[in-house]
CSV table of C-alpha atoms and ligand atoms in Angstrom, one decimal:
chain,number,residue,atom,x,y,z
A,1,UNK,CA,27.4,-14.0,60.1
A,2,UNK,CA,30.9,-15.0,61.1
A,3,UNK,CA,33.3,-16.6,58.7
A,4,UNK,CA,35.9,-18.8,60.4
A,5,UNK,CA,38.8,-20.7,58.9
A,6,UNK,CA,40.3,-22.2,62.1
A,7,UNK,CA,39.0,-25.1,64.2
A,8,UNK,CA,39.9,-23.3,67.4
A,9,UNK,CA,38.1,-20.1,66.4
A,10,UNK,CA,34.9,-22.0,65.5
A,11,UNK,CA,35.0,-23.9,68.8
A,12,UNK,CA,35.5,-20.7,70.7
A,13,UNK,CA,32.6,-19.0,68.8
A,14,UNK,CA,30.3,-21.9,69.5
A,15,UNK,CA,31.4,-22.5,73.1
A,16,UNK,CA,28.8,-20.4,74.9
A,17,UNK,CA,25.7,-21.1,72.7
A,18,UNK,CA,23.4,-24.1,72.2
A,19,UNK,CA,24.5,-26.9,70.0
A,20,UNK,CA,24.1,-25.8,66.4
A,21,UNK,CA,22.3,-27.1,63.3
A,22,UNK,CA,24.9,-28.0,60.7
A,23,UNK,CA,24.9,-28.1,56.9
A,24,UNK,CA,28.1,-29.5,55.5
A,25,UNK,CA,28.8,-28.6,51.8
A,26,UNK,CA,31.6,-28.4,49.3
A,27,UNK,CA,30.5,-24.9,48.3
A,28,UNK,CA,29.4,-23.6,44.9
A,29,UNK,CA,26.0,-23.3,46.6
A,30,UNK,CA,22.7,-23.6,44.9
A,31,UNK,CA,19.0,-23.8,45.9
A,32,UNK,CA,19.5,-27.4,47.1
A,33,UNK,CA,22.1,-26.3,49.7
A,34,UNK,CA,20.1,-23.3,50.6
A,35,UNK,CA,16.9,-25.3,51.2
A,36,UNK,CA,19.0,-27.4,53.7
A,37,UNK,CA,20.2,-24.2,55.4
A,38,UNK,CA,16.6,-23.0,55.6
A,39,UNK,CA,15.6,-26.2,57.3
A,40,UNK,CA,18.5,-25.9,59.7
A,41,UNK,CA,17.4,-22.3,60.5
A,42,UNK,CA,13.9,-23.5,61.2
A,43,UNK,CA,15.3,-25.6,64.0
A,44,UNK,CA,15.8,-22.4,66.0
A,45,UNK,CA,19.4,-23.3,66.6
A,46,UNK,CA,22.5,-21.4,65.5
A,47,UNK,CA,23.3,-22.5,61.9
A,48,UNK,CA,26.8,-23.6,60.9
A,49,UNK,CA,27.5,-24.2,57.2
A,50,UNK,CA,30.8,-25.7,56.2
A,51,UNK,CA,32.5,-25.1,52.9
A,52,UNK,CA,35.3,-27.6,52.2
A,53,UNK,CA,36.2,-29.4,49.0
A,54,UNK,CA,37.3,-32.7,50.5
A,55,UNK,CA,40.2,-34.2,48.5
A,56,UNK,CA,39.7,-37.5,50.4
A,57,UNK,CA,36.5,-38.3,48.6
A,58,UNK,CA,37.8,-37.7,45.1
A,59,UNK,CA,39.4,-40.4,43.0
A,60,UNK,CA,42.7,-39.7,41.2
A,61,UNK,CA,41.0,-39.1,37.9
A,62,UNK,CA,38.0,-37.1,39.2
A,63,UNK,CA,37.4,-33.4,39.2
A,64,UNK,CA,39.0,-32.2,42.5
A,65,UNK,CA,41.1,-29.6,40.8
A,66,UNK,CA,38.4,-28.1,38.6
A,67,UNK,CA,35.6,-28.4,41.2
A,68,UNK,CA,33.9,-25.0,41.2
A,69,UNK,CA,35.0,-22.7,44.0
A,70,UNK,CA,32.9,-19.6,44.5
A,71,UNK,CA,33.5,-18.7,48.1
A,72,UNK,CA,32.4,-15.0,48.1
A,73,UNK,CA,29.1,-15.8,46.4
A,74,UNK,CA,28.5,-18.7,48.7
A,75,UNK,CA,29.0,-16.5,51.8
A,76,UNK,CA,26.5,-13.9,50.4
A,77,UNK,CA,23.9,-16.6,49.8
A,78,UNK,CA,24.4,-18.1,53.3
A,79,UNK,CA,24.2,-14.7,54.9
A,80,UNK,CA,20.9,-14.0,53.1
A,81,UNK,CA,19.5,-17.3,54.6
A,82,UNK,CA,20.4,-16.1,58.1
A,83,UNK,CA,23.3,-18.6,58.5
A,84,UNK,CA,25.2,-17.7,61.7
A,85,UNK,CA,28.7,-19.3,61.0
A,86,UNK,CA,30.5,-20.3,57.9
A,87,UNK,CA,33.3,-22.8,58.6
A,88,UNK,CA,35.8,-22.8,55.7
A,89,UNK,CA,39.0,-24.5,56.7
A,90,UNK,CA,41.8,-24.9,54.2
A,91,UNK,CA,43.4,-28.4,53.7
A,92,UNK,CA,46.3,-27.6,56.1
A,93,UNK,CA,43.7,-26.9,58.8
A,94,UNK,CA,41.6,-30.0,58.4
A,95,UNK,CA,44.3,-32.4,57.3
A,96,UNK,CA,47.5,-31.0,58.9
A,97,UNK,CA,49.0,-34.5,58.7
A,98,UNK,CA,48.1,-37.2,56.3
A,99,UNK,CA,44.7,-38.5,57.4
A,100,UNK,CA,45.7,-42.0,58.3
A,101,UNK,CA,42.7,-42.8,60.6
A,102,UNK,CA,39.7,-43.3,58.3
A,103,UNK,CA,36.2,-44.4,58.7
A,104,UNK,CA,35.6,-47.6,56.7
A,105,UNK,CA,31.9,-48.0,56.1
A,106,UNK,CA,30.4,-51.5,55.6
A,107,UNK,CA,31.0,-52.8,52.0
A,108,UNK,CA,27.4,-54.1,51.6
A,109,UNK,CA,26.2,-50.4,51.8
A,110,UNK,CA,29.3,-48.4,50.7
A,111,UNK,CA,30.9,-50.6,48.0
A,112,UNK,CA,27.7,-50.8,45.8
A,113,UNK,CA,26.3,-48.3,43.3
A,114,UNK,CA,28.3,-45.0,43.9
A,115,UNK,CA,30.9,-46.9,45.9
A,116,UNK,CA,31.4,-49.4,43.2
A,117,UNK,CA,32.1,-46.8,40.6
A,118,UNK,CA,33.9,-44.4,43.0
A,119,UNK,CA,36.1,-46.7,45.1
A,120,UNK,CA,37.0,-45.1,48.5
A,121,UNK,CA,34.3,-42.3,48.0
A,122,UNK,CA,32.3,-43.2,51.1
A,123,UNK,CA,35.4,-43.7,53.2
A,124,UNK,CA,36.4,-40.1,52.3
A,125,UNK,CA,32.9,-38.8,53.0
A,126,UNK,CA,32.5,-40.6,56.3
A,127,UNK,CA,36.0,-39.5,57.5
A,128,UNK,CA,35.4,-35.8,56.8
A,129,UNK,CA,31.9,-35.9,58.1
A,130,UNK,CA,32.9,-37.5,61.4
A,131,UNK,CA,35.8,-35.0,61.7
A,132,UNK,CA,33.4,-32.1,61.0
A,133,UNK,CA,30.9,-33.5,63.5
A,134,UNK,CA,33.7,-33.6,66.1
A,135,UNK,CA,34.6,-30.0,65.4
A,136,UNK,CA,31.0,-28.6,65.2
A,137,UNK,CA,29.3,-30.9,67.6
A,138,UNK,CA,25.9,-30.2,66.1
A,139,UNK,CA,22.6,-31.3,67.5
A,140,UNK,CA,21.4,-32.0,64.0
A,141,UNK,CA,23.0,-32.2,60.6
A,142,UNK,CA,21.3,-31.8,57.2
A,143,UNK,CA,21.9,-33.9,54.1
A,144,UNK,CA,20.2,-34.0,50.7
A,145,UNK,CA,18.4,-37.0,49.3
A,146,UNK,CA,19.9,-36.0,46.0
A,147,UNK,CA,22.9,-38.0,47.3
A,148,UNK,CA,20.6,-40.8,48.4
A,149,UNK,CA,23.3,-43.4,49.2
A,150,UNK,CA,25.4,-40.8,51.0
A,151,UNK,CA,22.6,-39.9,53.5
A,152,UNK,CA,22.0,-43.6,54.2
A,153,UNK,CA,25.7,-44.2,54.8
A,154,UNK,CA,25.8,-41.2,57.2
A,155,UNK,CA,22.7,-42.4,59.1
A,156,UNK,CA,24.3,-45.8,59.4
A,157,UNK,CA,27.6,-44.4,60.6
A,158,UNK,CA,25.8,-42.3,63.2
A,159,UNK,CA,23.8,-45.3,64.5
A,160,UNK,CA,26.7,-47.7,64.6
A,161,UNK,CA,29.1,-45.2,66.2
A,162,UNK,CA,26.4,-43.8,68.5
A,163,UNK,CA,27.3,-40.3,67.4
A,164,UNK,CA,25.2,-37.7,69.3
A,165,UNK,CA,23.7,-36.0,66.3
A,166,UNK,CA,20.3,-36.2,64.6
A,167,UNK,CA,20.5,-36.6,60.8
A,168,UNK,CA,17.8,-34.8,58.8
A,169,UNK,CA,17.4,-35.7,55.1
A,170,UNK,CA,16.1,-32.9,52.8
A,171,UNK,CA,14.2,-33.5,49.6
A,172,UNK,CA,16.0,-33.1,46.2
A,173,UNK,CA,15.7,-29.6,44.7
A,174,UNK,CA,15.3,-29.5,41.0
A,175,UNK,CA,15.4,-27.0,38.2
A,176,UNK,CA,12.1,-26.2,36.5
A,177,UNK,CA,12.5,-29.0,34.0
A,178,UNK,CA,13.3,-31.6,36.6
A,179,UNK,CA,17.1,-31.7,36.5
A,180,UNK,CA,18.4,-32.2,40.0
A,181,UNK,CA,20.5,-29.2,41.0
A,182,UNK,CA,24.1,-29.9,41.3
A,183,UNK,CA,27.4,-28.0,41.4
A,184,UNK,CA,28.5,-30.2,38.5
A,185,UNK,CA,25.6,-29.0,36.2
A,186,UNK,CA,27.8,-26.0,35.5
A,187,UNK,CA,30.1,-28.3,33.5
A,188,UNK,CA,27.4,-29.0,31.0
A,189,UNK,CA,27.4,-27.3,27.6
A,190,UNK,CA,24.0,-25.8,26.5
A,191,UNK,CA,23.2,-28.9,24.4
A,192,UNK,CA,24.2,-31.3,27.3
A,193,UNK,CA,22.1,-29.2,29.7
A,194,UNK,CA,19.1,-29.7,27.4
A,195,UNK,CA,19.7,-33.5,27.3
A,196,UNK,CA,20.5,-33.8,31.0
A,197,UNK,CA,16.8,-33.7,32.1
A,198,UNK,CA,16.3,-37.1,30.4
A,199,UNK,CA,17.9,-38.8,33.4
A,200,UNK,CA,15.2,-37.5,35.7
A,201,UNK,CA,12.5,-38.3,33.1
A,202,UNK,CA,13.7,-41.8,32.8
A,203,UNK,CA,13.7,-42.3,36.6
A,204,UNK,CA,10.3,-40.7,37.0
A,205,UNK,CA,8.9,-43.1,34.4
A,206,UNK,CA,10.3,-46.1,36.1
A,207,UNK,CA,9.0,-45.0,39.4
A,208,UNK,CA,5.5,-44.5,37.9
A,209,UNK,CA,5.3,-47.9,36.1
A,210,UNK,CA,6.5,-49.7,39.3
A,211,UNK,CA,3.9,-47.9,41.3
A,212,UNK,CA,1.4,-49.0,38.7
A,213,UNK,CA,2.4,-52.6,39.2
A,214,UNK,CA,5.3,-53.5,36.9
A,215,UNK,CA,7.4,-56.1,38.6
A,216,UNK,CA,10.1,-56.9,35.9
A,217,UNK,CA,12.7,-54.8,37.8
A,218,UNK,CA,15.8,-56.2,36.0
A,219,UNK,CA,14.2,-55.6,32.6
A,220,UNK,CA,13.3,-52.0,33.5
A,221,UNK,CA,16.9,-51.3,34.6
A,222,UNK,CA,18.3,-52.8,31.4
A,223,UNK,CA,15.9,-50.9,29.2
A,224,UNK,CA,16.8,-47.6,30.9
A,225,UNK,CA,20.5,-48.3,30.5
A,226,UNK,CA,20.0,-49.0,26.8
A,227,UNK,CA,17.9,-45.8,26.4
A,228,UNK,CA,20.7,-43.7,28.0
A,229,UNK,CA,23.3,-45.3,25.8
A,230,UNK,CA,21.2,-44.7,22.7
A,231,UNK,CA,20.9,-41.1,23.6
A,232,UNK,CA,24.7,-40.7,23.9
A,233,UNK,CA,25.1,-41.2,27.7
A,234,UNK,CA,27.6,-43.5,29.4
A,235,UNK,CA,25.5,-44.9,32.2
A,236,UNK,CA,27.2,-46.5,35.3
A,237,UNK,CA,24.0,-47.9,36.7
A,238,UNK,CA,20.3,-47.7,36.9
A,239,UNK,CA,19.0,-49.7,39.9
A,240,UNK,CA,15.8,-50.2,41.7
A,241,UNK,CA,16.5,-50.8,45.3
A,242,UNK,CA,15.0,-50.8,48.8
A,243,UNK,CA,15.0,-47.4,50.4
A,244,UNK,CA,16.1,-48.8,53.7
A,245,UNK,CA,19.4,-50.4,52.7
A,246,UNK,CA,19.7,-50.2,48.9
A,247,UNK,CA,19.6,-54.0,48.6
A,248,UNK,CA,17.6,-55.6,45.8
A,249,UNK,CA,13.9,-55.7,46.6
A,250,UNK,CA,12.4,-59.1,47.7
A,251,UNK,CA,8.8,-58.1,47.0
A,252,UNK,CA,7.6,-54.9,45.5
A,253,UNK,CA,5.5,-53.9,48.5
A,254,UNK,CA,8.4,-52.3,50.4
A,255,UNK,CA,9.5,-48.7,50.0
A,256,UNK,CA,11.8,-48.5,47.0
A,257,UNK,CA,14.0,-46.0,45.2
A,258,UNK,CA,15.3,-46.0,41.6
A,259,UNK,CA,18.8,-44.6,41.4
A,260,UNK,CA,21.1,-43.8,38.5
A,261,UNK,CA,24.5,-42.4,37.6
A,262,UNK,CA,25.6,-41.6,34.1
A,263,UNK,CA,28.1,-39.5,32.2
A,264,UNK,CA,27.0,-37.0,29.7
A,265,UNK,CA,30.2,-36.0,27.9
A,266,UNK,CA,32.7,-35.4,30.6
A,267,UNK,CA,30.1,-34.7,33.3
A,268,UNK,CA,28.9,-37.4,35.7
A,269,UNK,CA,25.4,-36.9,37.0
A,270,UNK,CA,23.4,-38.8,39.6
A,271,UNK,CA,19.8,-38.7,40.5
A,272,UNK,CA,17.1,-40.9,42.2
A,273,UNK,CA,13.3,-41.0,42.7
A,274,UNK,CA,11.6,-42.6,45.6
A,275,UNK,CA,8.9,-45.1,44.6
B,301,AMP,P1,27.8,-31.0,48.1
B,301,AMP,O1,28.2,-29.6,48.2
B,301,AMP,O2,27.5,-31.4,46.7
B,301,AMP,O3,28.7,-31.9,48.9
B,301,AMP,O4,26.4,-31.1,48.8
B,301,AMP,C1,26.2,-30.7,50.1
B,301,AMP,C2,24.9,-31.2,50.6
B,301,AMP,O5,23.9,-30.6,49.8
B,301,AMP,C3,24.7,-32.7,50.6
B,301,AMP,O6,24.0,-33.1,51.7
B,301,AMP,C4,23.9,-32.9,49.3
B,301,AMP,O7,23.2,-34.1,49.3
B,301,AMP,C5,23.0,-31.7,49.3
B,301,AMP,N1,22.5,-31.4,48.0
B,301,AMP,C6,23.2,-31.2,46.8
B,301,AMP,N2,22.4,-31.0,45.8
B,301,AMP,C7,21.2,-31.1,46.3
B,301,AMP,C8,19.9,-31.0,45.7
B,301,AMP,N3,19.7,-30.7,44.4
B,301,AMP,N4,18.8,-31.0,46.5
B,301,AMP,C9,18.9,-31.3,47.8
B,301,AMP,N5,20.1,-31.4,48.4
B,301,AMP,C10,21.2,-31.3,47.7
């Protein structure tokens, strides 16, 4: 496995081979990232994983500075998965001048849910992902459904800008009790970690009752928000939406997903369950 920090070095390393399979990450890798790397490996193409904590997608009061950085351990995990290249640029390499050209995703998709509570988040994500795609020029890129809205935004960017890359969405990896794996889980105290699983339980329950025929979507959402508040969470949203575009469902016969974001203490967790 080669570890490369410079764009020119990565381009030179990839120049002779077939277009790679690409797994973009912010590091602090866990089984969710590694499952994506495994899927990428199964494509038979050279695998490039990137590790870059992207300042552009963090709000001024978010956790950019304390985001966990575990580069050596990440490289060991990627090597064990048969990853071929790790691309780990520093900020001066990826943003040598202020990034003034940005990808502005459509507000109806990117300013709702996560985008409503994290203004500019998807602009930061799209901008770095487009830039990484231009650097890596992958045949396929792998994103987790854990960040459900993110993979939809990326797919829509790829369609609308005719980017020559296939987007593959991987299933959410969970801990034994159901908590979606996340680099931010490391912020949780033991008591918070025990409580954190409630988010998934709640979403699982909503998915089940909707599958069983419940149609009072707004009531279910409000009830879930109230439950989280009662248990000491600060929920941002619990929303039942269409899988295709995250708009409110018209009928309940189309594929849906229930998504939530909530803070437990200082830690903001997100999760979703497809219905
Ligand atoms: P991050 O490092 O958090 O930016 O995540 C990098 C990629 O891994 C994104 O495509 C995420 O959606 C994906 N990912 C993060 N957590 C999980 C998980 N628990 N299951 C599946 N994919 C995940």
